[in-house]
Amino acid sequence: MFFKRRKHKWLIRDWQKVYGRPKPQMAALLTRGRSGSHFVLHALHSHPQVAALEEHVLGGQLKAYFNSELFPIDEIAEKQLLPQKQNLASVDWILLNKPKAEDVTYHFPFQRDNLRLIYLFRNPVTLYYSWKKGWDEMAARDYGLAAADDDQVLGWLRALILDEMTSYGFYRNRDIDTVVSLESFTCQSDENLRRVWARLGLPFVEAGQRPRLEQCPVCETRLEVQEDGEAVLYCPRCKKSYRAAGGYNYIGEIDASYLNHWKSKEKSPYLYEYFSQLLGTELMAFYDNETYLAPDSADIFEDLLNHTIDRICKI
């Protein structure tokens, strides 16, 4: 079932009448850019009962979604990640892509049973290096400005992390909401998927049963594999290779070898001490000791991060 726009406006329709069922519940992936969000989002989206959305979709429209039977269904149908669910009747959860926390938590007094939070966290040392590199490249390429100095990047990152932690911490319900370590998710993908899907009340789906992107979403031609620095999906008719936002490769191999590269960088001892003072030595030791390699690392990390959030929020 394909949806079309009319005069660039979304059609307002009744979900119950279109699909014969109530509107799906909402889950929100809370994090910032350069945290591996599209890797995690695409993995969660692979469940037949989950539809993850593109960025900036629905974040400010949740009041209309929850309070009205009429809603622009086509916006949800067309702005999913690939491969899209062609029939939303089977979807139980819509997954918001990095919305502002306040756009979600505003609705908690009225819609808490229909909302879940998934907080994705990445090693702040590697996150620092990623943002510093990105800002340096952007300043030189796009603006011709001087690169941001270390203190500016650290100050911004510190404020961002504390804001995220408090936004999640004050509203979390540990029985139904979830925290996810990017590093653990990379090394123990199935176990992390099992945990998150279980919190949504969904059964685990084996890798071989998860839908894959096989047809071009534009012309429906069967996609081929082409070498473009690495193997990527390619449409011979549209002459287009397919990668998602953030450089996500639909057929890329999971490579966890990069996760400890930060240890060999010159500034890392200072950064490690900086974030240890901010977030606690126990949490940072999770990365230094490479605890994310353990089979139960997801549970270990959730306990560590919740303890850190308790301290920061003084709960």
mmCIF file of C-alpha atoms in Angstrom:
data_model
loop_
_atom_site.group_PDB
_atom_site.id
_atom_site.type_symbol
_atom_site.label_atom_id
_atom_site.label_comp_id
_atom_site.label_asym_id
_atom_site.label_seq_id
_atom_site.Cartn_x
_atom_site.Cartn_y
_atom_site.Cartn_z
ATOM 1 C CA MET A 1 0.000 0.000 0.000
ATOM 2 C CA PHE A 2 1.693 3.195 -1.165
ATOM 3 C CA PHE A 3 0.629 6.650 -0.004
ATOM 4 C CA LYS A 4 0.664 9.849 -2.039
ATOM 5 C CA ARG A 5 0.504 13.474 -1.072
ATOM 6 C CA ARG A 6 -2.078 15.794 -2.575
ATOM 7 C CA LYS A 7 -0.882 19.333 -3.355
ATOM 8 C CA HIS A 8 1.960 18.812 -0.871
ATOM 9 C CA LYS A 9 -0.459 18.498 2.046
ATOM 10 C CA TRP A 10 -0.899 15.410 4.162
ATOM 11 C CA LEU A 11 -4.356 13.840 4.060
ATOM 12 C CA ILE A 12 -6.119 13.842 7.423
ATOM 13 C CA ARG A 13 -7.655 10.436 8.043
ATOM 14 C CA ASP A 14 -9.091 8.247 10.775
ATOM 15 C CA TRP A 15 -6.624 5.554 11.877
ATOM 16 C CA GLN A 16 -9.361 3.249 13.145
ATOM 17 C CA LYS A 17 -11.256 3.390 9.854
ATOM 18 C CA VAL A 18 -8.135 2.964 7.701
ATOM 19 C CA TYR A 19 -6.498 0.125 9.640
ATOM 20 C CA GLY A 20 -9.298 -1.319 11.740
ATOM 21 C CA ARG A 21 -7.361 -0.826 14.968
ATOM 22 C CA PRO A 22 -6.399 1.949 17.426
ATOM 23 C CA LYS A 23 -3.359 4.117 16.805
ATOM 24 C CA PRO A 24 -0.007 2.554 17.846
ATOM 25 C CA GLN A 25 1.762 3.533 21.041
ATOM 26 C CA MET A 26 4.834 5.785 20.926
ATOM 27 C CA ALA A 27 8.428 5.170 21.962
ATOM 28 C CA ALA A 28 11.108 7.859 21.778
ATOM 29 C CA LEU A 29 14.836 7.286 21.252
ATOM 30 C CA LEU A 30 16.494 10.031 23.298
ATOM 31 C CA THR A 31 20.078 10.870 22.387
ATOM 32 C CA ARG A 32 22.144 13.317 20.381
ATOM 33 C CA GLY A 33 23.854 13.091 16.994
ATOM 34 C CA ARG A 34 27.026 11.023 16.565
ATOM 35 C CA SER A 35 25.810 8.503 19.133
ATOM 36 C CA GLY A 36 25.121 5.647 16.721
ATOM 37 C CA SER A 37 21.418 6.423 16.723
ATOM 38 C CA HIS A 38 20.721 5.189 13.193
ATOM 39 C CA PHE A 39 22.473 1.900 13.851
ATOM 40 C CA VAL A 40 20.189 1.343 16.848
ATOM 41 C CA LEU A 41 17.068 2.774 15.191
ATOM 42 C CA HIS A 42 17.376 0.552 12.122
ATOM 43 C CA ALA A 43 17.915 -2.499 14.314
ATOM 44 C CA LEU A 44 14.781 -1.736 16.368
ATOM 45 C CA HIS A 45 12.858 -0.917 13.162
ATOM 46 C CA SER A 46 13.597 -4.428 11.888
ATOM 47 C CA HIS A 47 10.833 -5.769 14.125
ATOM 48 C CA PRO A 48 7.612 -6.218 12.085
ATOM 49 C CA GLN A 49 5.618 -4.440 14.801
ATOM 50 C CA VAL A 50 7.869 -1.335 15.060
ATOM 51 C CA ALA A 51 7.976 1.619 12.660
ATOM 52 C CA ALA A 52 10.893 3.995 13.271
ATOM 53 C CA LEU A 53 10.581 7.462 11.767
ATOM 54 C CA GLU A 54 12.976 9.886 10.122
ATOM 55 C CA GLU A 55 14.292 12.792 12.160
ATOM 56 C CA HIS A 56 12.002 15.749 12.974
ATOM 57 C CA VAL A 57 8.801 13.787 12.314
ATOM 58 C CA LEU A 58 5.893 14.074 14.792
ATOM 59 C CA GLY A 59 7.985 15.519 17.633
ATOM 60 C CA GLY A 60 5.788 18.608 18.009
ATOM 61 C CA GLN A 61 2.573 16.911 16.892
ATOM 62 C CA LEU A 62 2.029 14.372 19.650
ATOM 63 C CA LYS A 63 -0.860 16.319 21.155
ATOM 64 C CA ALA A 64 -2.797 16.008 17.893
ATOM 65 C CA TYR A 65 -1.777 12.359 17.562
ATOM 66 C CA PHE A 66 -3.028 11.390 21.016
ATOM 67 C CA ASN A 67 -6.079 13.641 21.281
ATOM 68 C CA SER A 68 -7.701 13.290 17.876
ATOM 69 C CA GLU A 69 -8.976 10.322 15.917
ATOM 70 C CA LEU A 70 -8.103 12.216 12.732
ATOM 71 C CA PHE A 71 -4.412 12.431 11.925
ATOM 72 C CA PRO A 72 -2.095 12.781 8.877
ATOM 73 C CA ILE A 73 -1.451 9.045 8.618
ATOM 74 C CA ASP A 74 0.451 9.386 5.351
ATOM 75 C CA GLU A 75 3.211 11.391 7.033
ATOM 76 C CA ILE A 76 3.942 8.419 9.257
ATOM 77 C CA ALA A 77 3.651 5.947 6.389
ATOM 78 C CA GLU A 78 5.982 7.842 4.057
ATOM 79 C CA LYS A 79 8.538 9.052 6.590
ATOM 80 C CA GLN A 80 9.554 5.736 8.072
ATOM 81 C CA LEU A 81 13.077 4.418 7.891
ATOM 82 C CA LEU A 82 13.757 1.871 5.163
ATOM 83 C CA PRO A 83 12.496 -0.718 4.519
ATOM 84 C CA GLN A 84 9.090 0.798 5.180
ATOM 85 C CA LYS A 85 6.127 -1.108 6.542
ATOM 86 C CA GLN A 86 3.620 -0.934 3.711
ATOM 87 C CA ASN A 87 0.699 -1.748 5.994
ATOM 88 C CA LEU A 88 0.690 0.045 9.326
ATOM 89 C CA ALA A 89 -2.105 -2.198 10.583
ATOM 90 C CA SER A 90 0.552 -4.568 11.944
ATOM 91 C CA VAL A 91 2.510 -1.824 13.743
ATOM 92 C CA ASP A 92 2.132 -1.632 17.535
ATOM 93 C CA TRP A 93 4.860 0.939 18.218
ATOM 94 C CA ILE A 94 5.983 4.083 16.407
ATOM 95 C CA LEU A 95 9.563 4.977 17.280
ATOM 96 C CA LEU A 96 10.435 8.685 17.340
ATOM 97 C CA ASN A 97 13.898 9.582 16.081
ATOM 98 C CA LYS A 98 15.783 11.802 18.567
ATOM 99 C CA PRO A 99 12.884 14.125 19.505
ATOM 100 C CA LYS A 100 13.315 16.890 22.042
ATOM 101 C CA ALA A 101 12.715 15.338 25.437
ATOM 102 C CA GLU A 102 10.241 18.046 26.415
ATOM 103 C CA ASP A 103 8.114 17.317 23.340
ATOM 104 C CA VAL A 104 7.594 13.816 24.742
ATOM 105 C CA THR A 105 7.541 14.273 28.518
ATOM 106 C CA TYR A 106 4.972 17.081 28.212
ATOM 107 C CA HIS A 107 2.404 14.349 27.546
ATOM 108 C CA PHE A 108 3.322 12.093 30.479
ATOM 109 C CA PRO A 109 0.556 13.310 32.844
ATOM 110 C CA PHE A 110 -2.046 12.219 30.301
ATOM 111 C CA GLN A 111 -0.470 9.557 28.070
ATOM 112 C CA ARG A 112 2.182 7.775 30.154
ATOM 113 C CA ASP A 113 0.717 4.344 29.393
ATOM 114 C CA ASN A 114 1.169 5.045 25.672
ATOM 115 C CA LEU A 115 4.739 6.380 25.840
ATOM 116 C CA ARG A 116 8.125 4.761 26.387
ATOM 117 C CA LEU A 117 11.606 6.268 26.632
ATOM 118 C CA ILE A 118 14.748 4.623 25.235
ATOM 119 C CA TYR A 119 17.888 6.519 26.256
ATOM 120 C CA LEU A 120 20.930 5.781 24.096
ATOM 121 C CA PHE A 121 24.311 6.633 25.612
ATOM 122 C CA ARG A 122 27.787 6.510 24.053
ATOM 123 C CA ASN A 123 31.224 6.648 25.673
ATOM 124 C CA PRO A 124 31.623 10.417 26.196
ATOM 125 C CA VAL A 125 35.340 10.282 25.346
ATOM 126 C CA THR A 126 34.682 8.869 21.864
ATOM 127 C CA LEU A 127 31.707 11.201 21.541
ATOM 128 C CA TYR A 128 34.028 14.132 22.224
ATOM 129 C CA TYR A 129 36.440 13.051 19.488
ATOM 130 C CA SER A 130 33.597 12.595 17.021
ATOM 131 C CA TRP A 131 32.105 16.025 17.663
ATOM 132 C CA LYS A 132 35.500 17.750 17.681
ATOM 133 C CA LYS A 133 36.379 16.239 14.319
ATOM 134 C CA GLY A 134 32.985 17.099 12.856
ATOM 135 C CA TRP A 135 33.103 20.687 14.047
ATOM 136 C CA ASP A 136 36.663 21.164 12.783
ATOM 137 C CA GLU A 137 35.685 19.873 9.351
ATOM 138 C CA MET A 138 32.490 21.937 9.240
ATOM 139 C CA ALA A 139 34.237 25.153 10.292
ATOM 140 C CA ALA A 140 36.917 24.804 7.621
ATOM 141 C CA ARG A 141 34.625 23.614 4.831
ATOM 142 C CA ASP A 142 31.476 25.607 5.310
ATOM 143 C CA TYR A 143 32.355 28.746 7.203
ATOM 144 C CA GLY A 144 36.068 29.300 7.021
ATOM 145 C CA LEU A 145 36.070 29.877 10.771
ATOM 146 C CA ALA A 146 38.568 28.886 13.391
ATOM 147 C CA ALA A 147 37.943 25.458 14.872
ATOM 148 C CA ALA A 148 36.278 25.260 18.266
ATOM 149 C CA ASP A 149 38.824 24.831 21.029
ATOM 150 C CA ASP A 150 38.802 21.898 23.443
ATOM 151 C CA ASP A 151 37.144 23.790 26.288
ATOM 152 C CA GLN A 152 34.293 24.926 24.055
ATOM 153 C CA VAL A 153 33.587 21.392 22.870
ATOM 154 C CA LEU A 154 33.844 19.942 26.379
ATOM 155 C CA GLY A 155 31.625 22.637 27.857
ATOM 156 C CA TRP A 156 28.962 22.078 25.227
ATOM 157 C CA LEU A 157 29.139 18.292 25.606
ATOM 158 C CA ARG A 158 28.984 18.522 29.397
ATOM 159 C CA ALA A 159 25.838 20.671 29.240
ATOM 160 C CA LEU A 160 24.251 18.365 26.678
ATOM 161 C CA ILE A 161 24.899 15.169 28.656
ATOM 162 C CA LEU A 162 23.645 16.639 31.927
ATOM 163 C CA ASP A 163 20.539 18.003 30.216
ATOM 164 C CA GLU A 164 19.777 14.607 28.680
ATOM 165 C CA MET A 165 20.370 12.728 31.906
ATOM 166 C CA THR A 166 18.110 14.975 33.945
ATOM 167 C CA SER A 167 15.402 14.969 31.261
ATOM 168 C CA TYR A 168 15.418 11.181 31.258
ATOM 169 C CA GLY A 169 16.055 10.779 34.970
ATOM 170 C CA PHE A 170 13.112 12.803 36.265
ATOM 171 C CA TYR A 171 10.607 11.028 34.037
ATOM 172 C CA ARG A 172 11.888 7.448 33.710
ATOM 173 C CA ASN A 173 9.981 4.417 34.831
ATOM 174 C CA ARG A 174 12.573 1.677 35.250
ATOM 175 C CA ASP A 175 10.014 -1.059 34.625
ATOM 176 C CA ILE A 176 9.052 0.121 31.144
ATOM 177 C CA ASP A 177 11.739 2.574 29.975
ATOM 178 C CA THR A 178 15.195 1.496 28.839
ATOM 179 C CA VAL A 179 18.767 2.727 28.675
ATOM 180 C CA VAL A 180 21.025 1.415 25.934
ATOM 181 C CA SER A 181 24.811 1.466 25.655
ATOM 182 C CA LEU A 182 25.997 1.907 22.068
ATOM 183 C CA GLU A 183 29.049 -0.186 22.861
ATOM 184 C CA SER A 184 27.024 -3.028 24.356
ATOM 185 C CA PHE A 185 24.530 -2.826 21.485
ATOM 186 C CA THR A 186 27.399 -3.128 19.008
ATOM 187 C CA CYS A 187 28.886 -6.207 20.676
ATOM 188 C CA GLN A 188 25.702 -7.888 21.952
ATOM 189 C CA SER A 189 23.082 -6.780 19.412
ATOM 190 C CA ASP A 190 20.607 -9.619 19.837
ATOM 191 C CA GLU A 191 20.604 -9.451 23.635
ATOM 192 C CA ASN A 192 20.031 -5.681 23.521
ATOM 193 C CA LEU A 193 17.251 -6.048 20.972
ATOM 194 C CA ARG A 194 15.651 -8.727 23.123
ATOM 195 C CA ARG A 195 15.655 -6.395 26.148
ATOM 196 C CA VAL A 196 14.271 -3.327 24.355
ATOM 197 C CA TRP A 197 11.593 -5.232 22.448
ATOM 198 C CA ALA A 198 10.592 -7.011 25.680
ATOM 199 C CA ARG A 199 10.099 -3.632 27.401
ATOM 200 C CA LEU A 200 7.695 -2.817 24.569
ATOM 201 C CA GLY A 201 5.912 -6.113 25.118
ATOM 202 C CA LEU A 202 7.146 -7.533 21.820
ATOM 203 C CA PRO A 203 8.566 -11.004 21.116
ATOM 204 C CA PHE A 204 12.133 -11.456 19.933
ATOM 205 C CA VAL A 205 12.578 -11.843 16.157
ATOM 206 C CA GLU A 206 15.537 -13.852 14.910
ATOM 207 C CA ALA A 207 17.894 -12.123 12.485
ATOM 208 C CA GLY A 208 16.859 -14.305 9.546
ATOM 209 C CA GLN A 209 13.219 -13.310 9.987
ATOM 210 C CA ARG A 210 13.770 -9.545 10.057
ATOM 211 C CA PRO A 211 12.846 -7.632 6.890
ATOM 212 C CA ARG A 212 15.718 -6.312 4.773
ATOM 213 C CA LEU A 213 15.923 -3.541 2.213
ATOM 214 C CA GLU A 214 15.792 -5.427 -1.097
ATOM 215 C CA GLN A 215 13.889 -3.150 -3.508
ATOM 216 C CA CYS A 216 14.521 0.441 -4.521
ATOM 217 C CA PRO A 217 11.954 2.576 -2.657
ATOM 218 C CA VAL A 218 11.601 4.796 -5.754
ATOM 219 C CA CYS A 219 11.265 2.416 -8.711
ATOM 220 C CA GLU A 220 10.948 -0.962 -6.919
ATOM 221 C CA THR A 221 13.872 -2.393 -8.883
ATOM 222 C CA ARG A 222 15.706 -5.141 -7.015
ATOM 223 C CA LEU A 223 18.792 -3.646 -5.429
ATOM 224 C CA GLU A 224 22.267 -4.910 -6.205
ATOM 225 C CA VAL A 225 25.468 -4.867 -4.174
ATOM 226 C CA GLN A 226 28.126 -2.447 -5.386
ATOM 227 C CA GLU A 227 31.562 -1.585 -4.080
ATOM 228 C CA ASP A 228 31.776 2.060 -3.047
ATOM 229 C CA GLY A 229 34.687 1.988 -0.642
ATOM 230 C CA GLU A 230 32.670 -0.803 0.971
ATOM 231 C CA ALA A 231 29.793 -2.982 -0.180
ATOM 232 C CA VAL A 232 26.552 -0.948 -0.388
ATOM 233 C CA LEU A 233 23.094 -1.441 -1.870
ATOM 234 C CA TYR A 234 22.711 0.084 -5.338
ATOM 235 C CA CYS A 235 19.785 0.633 -7.716
ATOM 236 C CA PRO A 236 20.913 0.076 -11.339
ATOM 237 C CA ARG A 237 17.870 1.887 -12.687
ATOM 238 C CA CYS A 238 18.074 5.024 -10.526
ATOM 239 C CA LYS A 239 21.876 4.772 -10.465
ATOM 240 C CA LYS A 240 21.859 5.500 -6.775
ATOM 241 C CA SER A 241 23.565 3.844 -3.837
ATOM 242 C CA TYR A 242 21.658 3.582 -0.576
ATOM 243 C CA ARG A 243 22.939 4.695 2.800
ATOM 244 C CA ALA A 244 20.839 6.103 5.600
ATOM 245 C CA ALA A 245 21.409 9.251 7.644
ATOM 246 C CA GLY A 246 24.577 9.180 9.684
ATOM 247 C CA GLY A 247 26.263 7.042 7.013
ATOM 248 C CA TYR A 248 24.386 3.913 8.102
ATOM 249 C CA ASN A 249 25.044 1.055 5.665
ATOM 250 C CA TYR A 250 22.109 -1.335 5.245
ATOM 251 C CA ILE A 251 24.407 -4.274 4.561
ATOM 252 C CA GLY A 252 27.447 -3.177 6.549
ATOM 253 C CA GLU A 253 29.192 -5.663 8.815
ATOM 254 C CA ILE A 254 29.215 -4.861 12.523
ATOM 255 C CA ASP A 255 32.773 -3.960 13.490
ATOM 256 C CA ALA A 256 33.428 -3.505 17.194
ATOM 257 C CA SER A 257 37.190 -3.134 16.839
ATOM 258 C CA TYR A 258 37.001 0.684 16.887
ATOM 259 C CA LEU A 259 35.428 0.827 20.337
ATOM 260 C CA ASN A 260 38.739 0.905 22.233
ATOM 261 C CA HIS A 261 40.732 3.083 19.828
ATOM 262 C CA TRP A 262 40.209 6.086 22.083
ATOM 263 C CA LYS A 263 42.649 4.637 24.606
ATOM 264 C CA SER A 264 45.646 5.248 22.346
ATOM 265 C CA LYS A 265 44.892 8.934 21.696
ATOM 266 C CA GLU A 266 47.025 11.562 23.382
ATOM 267 C CA LYS A 267 44.230 13.544 25.021
ATOM 268 C CA SER A 268 42.329 10.529 26.319
ATOM 269 C CA PRO A 269 43.808 10.390 29.855
ATOM 270 C CA TYR A 270 42.664 13.968 30.464
ATOM 271 C CA LEU A 271 39.219 13.324 28.922
ATOM 272 C CA TYR A 272 38.792 10.116 30.887
ATOM 273 C CA GLU A 273 39.543 11.915 34.155
ATOM 274 C CA TYR A 274 37.256 14.798 33.172
ATOM 275 C CA PHE A 275 34.264 12.562 32.548
ATOM 276 C CA SER A 276 35.085 10.365 35.557
ATOM 277 C CA GLN A 277 34.701 13.413 37.790
ATOM 278 C CA LEU A 278 31.485 14.383 36.011
ATOM 279 C CA LEU A 279 29.806 10.966 35.693
ATOM 280 C CA GLY A 280 31.631 8.769 38.182
ATOM 281 C CA THR A 281 34.514 6.316 37.971
ATOM 282 C CA GLU A 282 32.232 3.268 37.898
ATOM 283 C CA LEU A 283 30.499 4.336 34.708
ATOM 284 C CA MET A 284 33.725 5.295 32.943
ATOM 285 C CA ALA A 285 35.357 2.009 33.999
ATOM 286 C CA PHE A 286 32.676 0.274 31.903
ATOM 287 C CA TYR A 287 34.531 1.634 28.854
ATOM 288 C CA ASP A 288 38.083 1.375 30.171
ATOM 289 C CA ASN A 289 37.616 -2.271 31.207
ATOM 290 C CA GLU A 290 35.651 -3.042 28.020
ATOM 291 C CA THR A 291 32.818 -4.475 30.080
ATOM 292 C CA TYR A 292 30.578 -4.053 27.030
ATOM 293 C CA LEU A 293 32.094 -7.307 25.720
ATOM 294 C CA ALA A 294 30.403 -9.309 28.494
ATOM 295 C CA PRO A 295 27.218 -11.210 27.582
ATOM 296 C CA ASP A 296 25.285 -9.441 30.371
ATOM 297 C CA SER A 297 26.742 -6.001 29.607
ATOM 298 C CA ALA A 298 23.309 -4.510 28.846
ATOM 299 C CA ASP A 299 22.082 -5.188 32.377
ATOM 300 C CA ILE A 300 25.382 -4.044 33.900
ATOM 301 C CA PHE A 301 25.252 -0.777 31.982
ATOM 302 C CA GLU A 302 21.645 -0.050 32.865
ATOM 303 C CA ASP A 303 22.454 -0.359 36.561
ATOM 304 C CA LEU A 304 25.532 1.857 36.194
ATOM 305 C CA LEU A 305 23.788 4.573 34.216
ATOM 306 C CA ASN A 306 20.732 4.625 36.470
ATOM 307 C CA HIS A 307 23.037 4.982 39.494
ATOM 308 C CA THR A 308 24.810 7.876 37.765
ATOM 309 C CA ILE A 309 21.491 9.542 36.943
ATOM 310 C CA ASP A 310 20.306 9.060 40.547
ATOM 311 C CA ARG A 311 23.357 10.937 41.774
ATOM 312 C CA ILE A 312 23.076 13.750 39.207
ATOM 313 C CA CYS A 313 19.343 14.180 39.786
ATOM 314 C CA LYS A 314 19.837 13.621 43.547
ATOM 315 C CA ILE A 315 16.964 11.123 43.543
#
